[in-house]
XYZ file of C-alpha atoms in Angstrom:
316
model
C -19.286 202.027 -85.962
C -22.213 200.977 -87.746
C -24.146 198.968 -84.813
C -23.255 203.206 -84.297
C -25.722 204.529 -86.209
C -28.641 201.796 -85.675
C -28.037 202.688 -81.800
C -28.439 206.308 -83.540
C -31.096 206.340 -85.210
C -33.147 203.429 -82.074
C -32.576 205.901 -79.361
C -31.374 209.675 -80.054
C -28.201 211.464 -79.543
C -29.252 210.929 -75.100
C -26.349 207.135 -77.151
C -24.424 210.706 -77.165
C -24.624 211.801 -73.531
C -24.421 208.192 -72.652
C -20.771 207.409 -73.931
C -19.332 210.687 -73.650
C -19.780 210.998 -70.021
C -18.312 206.980 -69.759
C -15.660 208.011 -71.594
C -14.738 211.043 -69.760
C -15.606 208.901 -66.673
C -12.547 207.908 -66.878
C -13.521 204.734 -68.834
C -11.287 203.555 -71.766
C -14.517 203.655 -74.364
C -13.776 206.439 -77.358
C -16.629 208.697 -78.041
C -15.203 210.787 -80.378
C -16.790 208.058 -83.575
C -20.516 208.134 -82.338
C -19.600 212.081 -82.763
C -18.721 211.274 -86.368
C -21.786 208.725 -86.819
C -23.804 211.963 -84.839
C -22.630 214.024 -86.360
C -23.040 211.722 -89.802
C -26.269 210.964 -89.376
C -28.385 213.603 -88.175
C -30.973 214.859 -90.372
C -30.295 218.712 -89.977
C -29.388 221.491 -87.165
C -31.670 221.041 -84.571
C -30.472 217.319 -84.074
C -26.908 218.249 -84.947
C -27.484 221.045 -81.982
C -29.277 218.213 -79.829
C -25.977 216.311 -79.760
C -23.467 219.538 -79.188
C -25.536 220.625 -76.435
C -26.111 217.038 -74.225
C -22.546 216.119 -74.856
C -20.861 219.059 -73.302
C -24.077 218.990 -70.547
C -22.001 215.637 -70.238
C -18.263 216.513 -69.917
C -19.507 219.390 -67.408
C -20.886 216.585 -65.087
C -17.315 214.316 -65.445
C -15.552 216.986 -65.173
C -16.775 218.818 -62.380
C -16.512 215.847 -60.182
C -13.731 215.326 -61.257
C -12.639 219.305 -59.996
C -14.363 218.819 -56.862
C -12.603 215.639 -56.772
C -9.740 216.928 -57.123
C -9.301 219.618 -54.665
C -10.572 217.558 -51.854
C -8.021 214.710 -52.960
C -5.777 215.438 -55.659
C -2.151 213.715 -54.195
C -4.192 210.662 -54.497
C -5.852 210.902 -57.714
C -2.923 212.441 -58.786
C -0.460 208.822 -58.110
C -3.898 206.976 -59.327
C -4.215 208.365 -62.550
C -0.680 208.250 -63.518
C -0.379 204.718 -62.364
C -1.883 203.817 -65.419
C 0.677 206.509 -67.578
C 2.821 205.182 -69.720
C 5.952 206.947 -67.965
C 4.476 206.351 -64.886
C 7.668 208.160 -63.231
C 7.390 210.936 -64.540
C 3.510 211.749 -64.767
C 2.176 213.535 -61.911
C 5.776 216.208 -62.882
C 4.891 216.402 -65.379
C 1.699 216.811 -65.362
C 2.374 219.725 -63.208
C 4.630 221.767 -64.707
C 2.702 221.619 -68.255
C -0.321 222.704 -65.696
C 1.738 225.722 -64.276
C 2.768 227.290 -67.133
C -0.939 226.495 -69.453
C -3.287 226.568 -66.142
C -6.841 226.968 -67.357
C -6.377 226.563 -70.854
C -5.520 223.967 -71.418
C -9.585 222.551 -70.532
C -9.690 223.909 -74.347
C -6.995 220.941 -75.976
C -6.993 218.904 -73.318
C -10.220 216.369 -74.656
C -7.866 216.461 -78.169
C -5.510 214.603 -75.951
C -6.213 210.856 -74.607
C -5.872 210.626 -71.164
C -5.449 214.303 -70.336
C -8.373 216.151 -69.997
C -8.993 214.185 -66.231
C -5.427 214.597 -65.212
C -6.318 218.545 -66.059
C -9.565 218.915 -64.692
C -7.842 217.104 -61.541
C -4.538 219.094 -61.529
C -7.481 222.340 -62.177
C -8.663 221.129 -58.292
C -6.195 220.558 -56.291
C -4.148 224.517 -57.513
C -7.546 226.091 -56.415
C -9.057 227.446 -59.778
C -11.522 229.323 -58.654
C -14.551 226.876 -60.317
C -16.704 229.341 -62.306
C -13.244 230.100 -64.615
C -13.354 226.609 -64.299
C -16.650 225.806 -65.504
C -15.733 228.893 -68.433
C -13.229 227.154 -70.350
C -14.474 223.505 -69.232
C -17.588 224.176 -71.465
C -15.824 226.187 -74.313
C -13.591 223.462 -74.266
C -16.065 220.926 -74.578
C -18.204 222.587 -76.832
C -15.406 222.752 -79.128
C -14.510 219.572 -78.891
C -17.756 217.767 -79.039
C -18.457 220.514 -82.362
C -15.478 219.663 -84.300
C -16.286 215.843 -84.132
C -19.924 216.503 -85.198
C -18.652 219.360 -87.758
C -16.750 216.267 -89.048
C -19.298 214.045 -89.294
C -21.304 216.312 -91.248
C -18.781 217.453 -94.311
C -17.768 213.854 -94.338
C -21.124 212.062 -94.281
C -20.154 210.177 -97.702
C -16.497 209.634 -96.563
C -17.925 208.135 -92.948
C -20.580 205.935 -95.094
C -17.350 204.502 -97.518
C -15.103 203.119 -94.288
C -18.017 201.693 -92.274
C -17.471 199.598 -95.232
C -14.606 199.795 -95.481
C -14.828 198.584 -91.651
C -17.038 195.700 -92.037
C -14.746 193.552 -94.550
C -10.160 194.679 -93.171
C -11.939 195.968 -89.942
C -10.090 192.774 -88.513
C -6.949 192.853 -90.251
C -7.622 196.400 -89.854
C -8.020 196.368 -85.357
C -3.987 193.549 -85.600
C -2.389 196.092 -86.842
C -3.241 198.558 -84.718
C -2.983 196.014 -81.058
C 0.287 195.209 -83.381
C 2.139 199.186 -83.207
C 0.500 199.714 -79.850
C 1.872 196.656 -78.522
C 6.076 197.556 -80.068
C 5.687 200.676 -78.697
C 4.339 200.073 -74.910
C 7.547 197.585 -75.275
C 9.043 199.994 -76.497
C 8.412 202.877 -73.530
C 8.760 199.955 -70.920
C 12.091 199.118 -71.468
C 13.328 202.212 -71.658
C 11.219 202.917 -68.599
C 13.374 200.536 -67.139
C 16.622 201.333 -68.138
C 16.110 204.776 -66.285
C 14.683 203.233 -63.411
C 17.784 200.932 -63.430
C 20.941 203.324 -64.551
C 19.490 205.434 -60.777
C 19.852 202.189 -58.613
C 23.295 203.627 -58.249
C 21.795 206.178 -56.140
C 21.635 206.306 -51.983
C 18.843 206.243 -50.603
C 17.987 207.628 -47.365
C 15.694 206.540 -45.427
C 12.165 209.070 -44.089
C 13.487 207.604 -40.295
C 17.620 208.712 -40.766
C 15.826 211.798 -42.746
C 14.293 212.164 -38.679
C 16.731 211.343 -36.970
C 18.671 214.006 -38.632
C 16.702 217.000 -38.094
C 15.684 215.986 -34.485
C 19.487 215.644 -33.764
C 20.066 219.173 -35.020
C 22.726 218.301 -38.408
C 19.450 218.930 -40.495
C 20.998 218.391 -44.543
C 20.210 220.570 -46.723
C 16.470 218.628 -48.061
C 15.316 219.623 -52.418
C 12.818 219.519 -53.260
C 11.616 218.922 -57.338
C 8.038 218.492 -57.583
C 6.838 222.237 -59.524
C 7.059 225.127 -57.594
C 4.627 227.725 -58.219
C 1.172 226.115 -56.309
C 1.405 227.549 -52.976
C -1.578 225.388 -51.728
C 1.702 222.557 -52.206
C 2.475 221.308 -49.099
C 5.968 220.530 -48.705
C 8.736 219.290 -45.795
C 9.548 221.170 -43.636
C 12.687 224.009 -44.923
C 12.603 222.203 -48.161
C 14.628 224.327 -51.294
C 12.136 224.170 -54.733
C 13.821 223.512 -57.241
C 14.006 223.270 -61.100
C 15.665 219.360 -61.654
C 16.983 220.533 -64.785
C 18.066 224.294 -62.896
C 22.398 224.437 -63.307
C 23.769 223.041 -60.312
C 25.376 226.745 -59.298
C 22.132 228.422 -58.882
C 20.644 225.919 -55.817
C 23.663 227.953 -54.094
C 25.330 224.474 -51.902
C 28.322 224.634 -50.048
C 30.752 221.283 -51.287
C 30.157 220.321 -47.950
C 26.523 220.213 -47.751
C 24.677 217.146 -47.302
C 21.639 216.639 -49.772
C 18.398 215.190 -49.801
C 16.547 215.082 -52.680
C 12.843 214.048 -53.185
C 9.430 214.403 -54.944
C 7.088 212.248 -55.558
C 6.600 209.697 -58.566
C 7.227 206.717 -58.896
C 11.079 204.814 -57.842
C 11.735 208.319 -56.479
C 13.069 208.581 -60.644
C 13.200 213.069 -60.512
C 15.000 212.953 -56.861
C 17.672 210.469 -57.943
C 17.952 212.111 -61.905
C 19.051 215.640 -60.053
C 21.288 213.440 -57.081
C 22.929 212.047 -60.329
C 23.597 215.430 -61.112
C 24.930 217.068 -57.941
C 27.133 214.547 -57.201
C 29.218 214.246 -60.576
C 29.744 217.765 -59.711
C 31.615 217.445 -56.115
C 28.898 216.891 -53.937
C 28.957 213.357 -52.840
C 26.997 213.420 -49.575
C 23.397 213.593 -51.633
C 21.110 211.434 -51.112
C 17.541 209.959 -52.670
C 14.554 210.183 -50.385
C 13.324 207.172 -50.410
C 8.929 206.173 -50.656
C 9.181 210.998 -51.721
C 6.912 213.407 -50.115
C 4.053 211.005 -49.540
C 6.242 208.407 -47.380
C 7.460 211.889 -45.094
C 3.974 213.169 -44.787
C 2.951 208.877 -43.687
C 5.911 209.680 -41.323
C 5.597 212.432 -39.937
C 2.487 211.932 -38.578
C 3.322 209.377 -37.298
C 5.635 210.892 -34.890
C 4.893 213.532 -32.108
C 5.966 216.675 -32.317
C 7.757 216.649 -36.382
C 5.113 218.935 -38.803
C 3.356 216.794 -41.921
C 3.925 219.023 -43.996
C 4.500 223.155 -44.837
C 2.941 225.295 -47.716
C 4.462 226.151 -50.317
C 5.203 229.860 -49.526
C 7.108 229.231 -46.193
C 9.372 226.968 -47.665
């Protein structure tokens, strides 16, 4: 905080712009402390407004880049961002589900949630949200987020000064405690994920090649897509049934002797395997999780002559 105050005095609110831009671009360099420090050291409304607008400009620059990238490389970016998630097996499904429930309004609060900003921007581009609508909500969210930091810094200027003093005295011990708590949290989540993946290994996997052979032989199975089903632009395996993985099995309209293949877009086929395990427990013994999910299907189907790689959701 002391270094931040020195930088703000030396270079003004361009420090705010650069820090916010770097964080919103995806680097783990938090900018909220900079907003707090800027609100505390600014001498009047002109300084606060300048920092506020520069922070919003930085957000718009980075968020627009995520939006356009999401429209062009949506699937790849979602997988890349979710690789660093502690719940990466369900990250993509949860992100898409939340977006479908909240839509563009998520932009109003996403910057307050660690890691949610980039995912929300990518989902808006991926889902085809009109850019003008995206910009309106993105700027409102940026102004709310940046304004809250500046306002708190201005209102609690004395508190910020005392916090700076305490950090100077006990900062190292506090950081060590936070690091220890974070390490315990990450370890617990990692163990839970390992246990989940291990428990689902009993669900048989079907390779893409075997699925293509079944379809070519005219004995195509019932294919169930457990990814969120309301994105019209989302490609799917031809003929796939869109289903909520938590929906009652009776809602799927399956026959007792059906051969069933479930697929998702998550590591270790976790979502597909969970539904497949439920179906097998309900008596549908000939149920498989598709190895590699939709991404593996798309890669291999493109290499097979005469087999369509995708089908729009509207035709599923």
